[in-house]
Amino acid sequence: MSSVEISFRINGSEVRESVDPRTTLADLLREGLRLTGTHLGCEHGVCGACTILMDGRSVRSCLLLAVQAHEHELETVEGLAAADGELTTLQAAFAEEHGLQCGFCTPGFLMTITELLREQPDPTDEEIRERLSGNICRCTGYQNIVAAVRKASGRLPQDPA
Amino acid sequence: MKPPAFEYSAPASIAEAVSVLEQHGDEAKVLAGGQSLVPLMALRLARPSVVVDLGRVGELKYVRHQDDLVRIGAMTTHRDIELDGILQDRSPMLQEAMSVLGHVAIRNRGTVGGSCAHSDPAAEWPALALALDAEFEASGPRGQRTIAAEDFFQSYFTTALEPDEVLTELRLPLPKRGTGTAFEEFSRRHGDFGIVAAAAVVRRSGGTISDASVALAGVGGSPLRSTAARMLVGSDGGDEVLQAIGVAVQDEIDPTGDIHGSSEFRRHCATLIMTRAIRRAVDRAEEGGG
């Protein structure tokens, strides 16, 4: 099989790569671009650990072929914080509300919630839980993740909406 | 695991896609959203020699409203449908189905055409298409053709499409105002593959049900248009007829058990889920909405 030339933007930068068509986008990000913040859990779209944003929309990078990213705009967890390392409101809320323990699922949650808060800056608890239902966490029991989202959307972390 | 090697084709038009498929026959597979095909390839249950990616065929992505008909391009995503304002208003059944179809990240990539062409027995779109008497448009080397939903879904992962055809459009007749519609699905966790699902479309005239169309997913190799549900027509849509339908449907279904549910459990679910969907559709028909 022959390589395919692709180009796309990732976290604001233009990238050109030559890829084997069977390479998944997740593997290109992690192994080709050394952006290992995007994680592989189940590799069949269920766990959400591989979630990134493509053209602003959450997608499972394990279910995308790298070649499908050609001419699209990608955002990964590495692109959230500012260049000087300052955390986003959402990341800071996760830290403050203990919304992570091992951190394996966290990048996927952050990208999923980034999409949610862009669409709906003040989501209800039901909307938060609905949107988070596609990301699996084995450590936290989810309550502190929900609290972090509440906090990031400007509410007190313990107050349901 | 990772997908095995293949040749990759990214046509820019339907005609170009057809040409590639014609060249390679059943060695080629169409890639739409990839939410079913990519996992299958990663598990090596599918090993096409050529993958034809429709992602650059812009002419396949649209939702066109024409009075009571909605024409959906095959590459339209589930999320596009979920967010369509007119469909939100005219068909709660579609919204209910989209809300249980995977999760937002899956719906952002998965397509209506892909779901129908893949024809997983548990899939939502085939049941919706049957319940609404949809039509499919396919394009191939022999030209274009229209396929009725009742002829389209043939068996497990098998449709009327030939290997050299591309599914281009789904035409959905929208229920007239006053029709009650509902979609109900049982799954173990929210967003999981459905065990059994039911799409119900019900019309009232005065105090009785004047028309009813109910389709089930997960009860056999392909979605089922329930004959038992036709007992609704001429009835009051109440508990007694619902119970009779729940019993009669057992003769129409042939669910195969697997690790997600035994055939006995699926039979139990079929009656339960179908009854819930019909009841909600009947209630909505009474309220004059749906």
PDB file of C-alpha atoms in Angstrom, chain B residues 14 32 54 57-88 90-91 93-95 97-98 101 107 109-117 124-126 128-130 132-139 144-147 152-153 166-175:
ATOM      1  CA  ILE B  14     -20.566  10.410  -6.479  1.00  0.00           C
ATOM      2  CA  ALA B  32     -18.905   6.981   5.468  1.00  0.00           C
ATOM      3  CA  LEU B  54     -16.976   9.528   0.835  1.00  0.00           C
ATOM      4  CA  VAL B  57     -18.120  14.170  -1.527  1.00  0.00           C
ATOM      5  CA  GLY B  58     -19.775  17.364  -0.399  1.00  0.00           C
ATOM      6  CA  GLU B  59     -22.831  16.770  -2.589  1.00  0.00           C
ATOM      7  CA  LEU B  60     -23.933  13.970  -0.215  1.00  0.00           C
ATOM      8  CA  LYS B  61     -24.366  16.119   2.881  1.00  0.00           C
ATOM      9  CA  TYR B  62     -27.711  17.946   3.074  1.00  0.00           C
ATOM     10  CA  VAL B  63     -31.131  18.064   4.710  1.00  0.00           C
ATOM     11  CA  ARG B  64     -33.755  19.427   2.292  1.00  0.00           C
ATOM     12  CA  HIS B  65     -37.286  20.057   3.414  1.00  0.00           C
ATOM     13  CA  GLN B  66     -39.927  19.840   0.717  1.00  0.00           C
ATOM     14  CA  ASP B  67     -43.326  20.250   2.367  1.00  0.00           C
ATOM     15  CA  ASP B  68     -43.978  16.906   4.066  1.00  0.00           C
ATOM     16  CA  LEU B  69     -40.910  15.191   2.656  1.00  0.00           C
ATOM     17  CA  VAL B  70     -37.390  15.489   3.988  1.00  0.00           C
ATOM     18  CA  ARG B  71     -34.537  14.488   1.712  1.00  0.00           C
ATOM     19  CA  ILE B  72     -31.439  13.508   3.619  1.00  0.00           C
ATOM     20  CA  GLY B  73     -28.088  13.157   1.895  1.00  0.00           C
ATOM     21  CA  ALA B  74     -26.395   9.897   2.808  1.00  0.00           C
ATOM     22  CA  MET B  75     -23.404  11.587   4.447  1.00  0.00           C
ATOM     23  CA  THR B  76     -25.577  13.693   6.767  1.00  0.00           C
ATOM     24  CA  THR B  77     -24.538  12.955  10.338  1.00  0.00           C
ATOM     25  CA  HIS B  78     -26.860  11.848  13.128  1.00  0.00           C
ATOM     26  CA  ARG B  79     -25.912  15.074  14.899  1.00  0.00           C
ATOM     27  CA  ASP B  80     -27.035  17.142  11.893  1.00  0.00           C
ATOM     28  CA  ILE B  81     -30.420  15.437  12.154  1.00  0.00           C
ATOM     29  CA  GLU B  82     -30.550  15.913  15.925  1.00  0.00           C
ATOM     30  CA  LEU B  83     -29.946  19.646  15.572  1.00  0.00           C
ATOM     31  CA  ASP B  84     -32.309  20.253  12.650  1.00  0.00           C
ATOM     32  CA  GLY B  85     -34.929  22.686  13.915  1.00  0.00           C
ATOM     33  CA  ILE B  86     -37.692  21.602  11.575  1.00  0.00           C
ATOM     34  CA  LEU B  87     -37.251  17.936  12.435  1.00  0.00           C
ATOM     35  CA  GLN B  88     -37.220  18.777  16.134  1.00  0.00           C
ATOM     36  CA  ARG B  90     -42.192  17.887  13.253  1.00  0.00           C
ATOM     37  CA  SER B  91     -40.865  14.571  14.487  1.00  0.00           C
ATOM     38  CA  MET B  93     -39.516  10.298  17.185  1.00  0.00           C
ATOM     39  CA  LEU B  94     -36.349  11.246  15.270  1.00  0.00           C
ATOM     40  CA  GLN B  95     -35.040  13.268  18.208  1.00  0.00           C
ATOM     41  CA  ALA B  97     -33.889   8.036  18.378  1.00  0.00           C
ATOM     42  CA  MET B  98     -30.893  10.344  17.903  1.00  0.00           C
ATOM     43  CA  LEU B 101     -27.797   6.650  19.228  1.00  0.00           C
ATOM     44  CA  ARG B 107     -23.191  11.196  16.253  1.00  0.00           C
ATOM     45  CA  ARG B 109     -19.263  11.390  12.633  1.00  0.00           C
ATOM     46  CA  GLY B 110     -21.784   8.591  12.108  1.00  0.00           C
ATOM     47  CA  THR B 111     -24.043   9.073   9.087  1.00  0.00           C
ATOM     48  CA  VAL B 112     -27.637   8.269   8.219  1.00  0.00           C
ATOM     49  CA  GLY B 113     -26.576   6.554   4.994  1.00  0.00           C
ATOM     50  CA  GLY B 114     -23.820   4.627   6.688  1.00  0.00           C
ATOM     51  CA  SER B 115     -26.151   3.316   9.368  1.00  0.00           C
ATOM     52  CA  CYS B 116     -28.692   2.174   6.764  1.00  0.00           C
ATOM     53  CA  ALA B 117     -26.141   0.653   4.385  1.00  0.00           C
ATOM     54  CA  GLU B 124     -32.106   2.895  14.958  1.00  0.00           C
ATOM     55  CA  TRP B 125     -32.237   4.288  11.421  1.00  0.00           C
ATOM     56  CA  PRO B 126     -33.485   1.124   9.713  1.00  0.00           C
ATOM     57  CA  LEU B 128     -37.174   4.652  11.599  1.00  0.00           C
ATOM     58  CA  ALA B 129     -37.006   4.250   7.828  1.00  0.00           C
ATOM     59  CA  LEU B 130     -39.410   1.292   7.901  1.00  0.00           C
ATOM     60  CA  LEU B 132     -41.998   6.059   8.093  1.00  0.00           C
ATOM     61  CA  ASP B 133     -42.150   4.210   4.755  1.00  0.00           C
ATOM     62  CA  ALA B 134     -38.958   5.829   3.571  1.00  0.00           C
ATOM     63  CA  GLU B 135     -37.307   5.460   0.187  1.00  0.00           C
ATOM     64  CA  PHE B 136     -33.645   5.151  -0.619  1.00  0.00           C
ATOM     65  CA  GLU B 137     -31.824   6.465  -3.662  1.00  0.00           C
ATOM     66  CA  ALA B 138     -28.744   4.589  -4.875  1.00  0.00           C
ATOM     67  CA  SER B 139     -26.295   5.418  -7.627  1.00  0.00           C
ATOM     68  CA  GLN B 144     -29.813   5.569 -10.290  1.00  0.00           C
ATOM     69  CA  ARG B 145     -32.599   3.653  -8.637  1.00  0.00           C
ATOM     70  CA  THR B 146     -35.114   4.075  -5.880  1.00  0.00           C
ATOM     71  CA  ILE B 147     -35.507   1.336  -3.274  1.00  0.00           C
ATOM     72  CA  PHE B 152     -33.919  -2.321   1.360  1.00  0.00           C
ATOM     73  CA  PHE B 153     -33.164  -4.159   4.608  1.00  0.00           C
ATOM     74  CA  VAL B 166     -23.417   4.163  -3.439  1.00  0.00           C
ATOM     75  CA  LEU B 167     -26.384   5.026  -1.246  1.00  0.00           C
ATOM     76  CA  THR B 168     -26.984   8.696  -1.955  1.00  0.00           C
ATOM     77  CA  GLU B 169     -30.230   9.771  -0.289  1.00  0.00           C
ATOM     78  CA  LEU B 170     -32.880   8.807   2.250  1.00  0.00           C
ATOM     79  CA  ARG B 171     -36.318  10.284   1.573  1.00  0.00           C
ATOM     80  CA  LEU B 172     -38.468  10.446   4.693  1.00  0.00           C
ATOM     81  CA  PRO B 173     -42.142  11.312   4.500  1.00  0.00           C
ATOM     82  CA  LEU B 174     -42.719  13.451   7.563  1.00  0.00           C
ATOM     83  CA  PRO B 175     -45.744  12.543   9.647  1.00  0.00           C
TER      84      PRO B 175
END
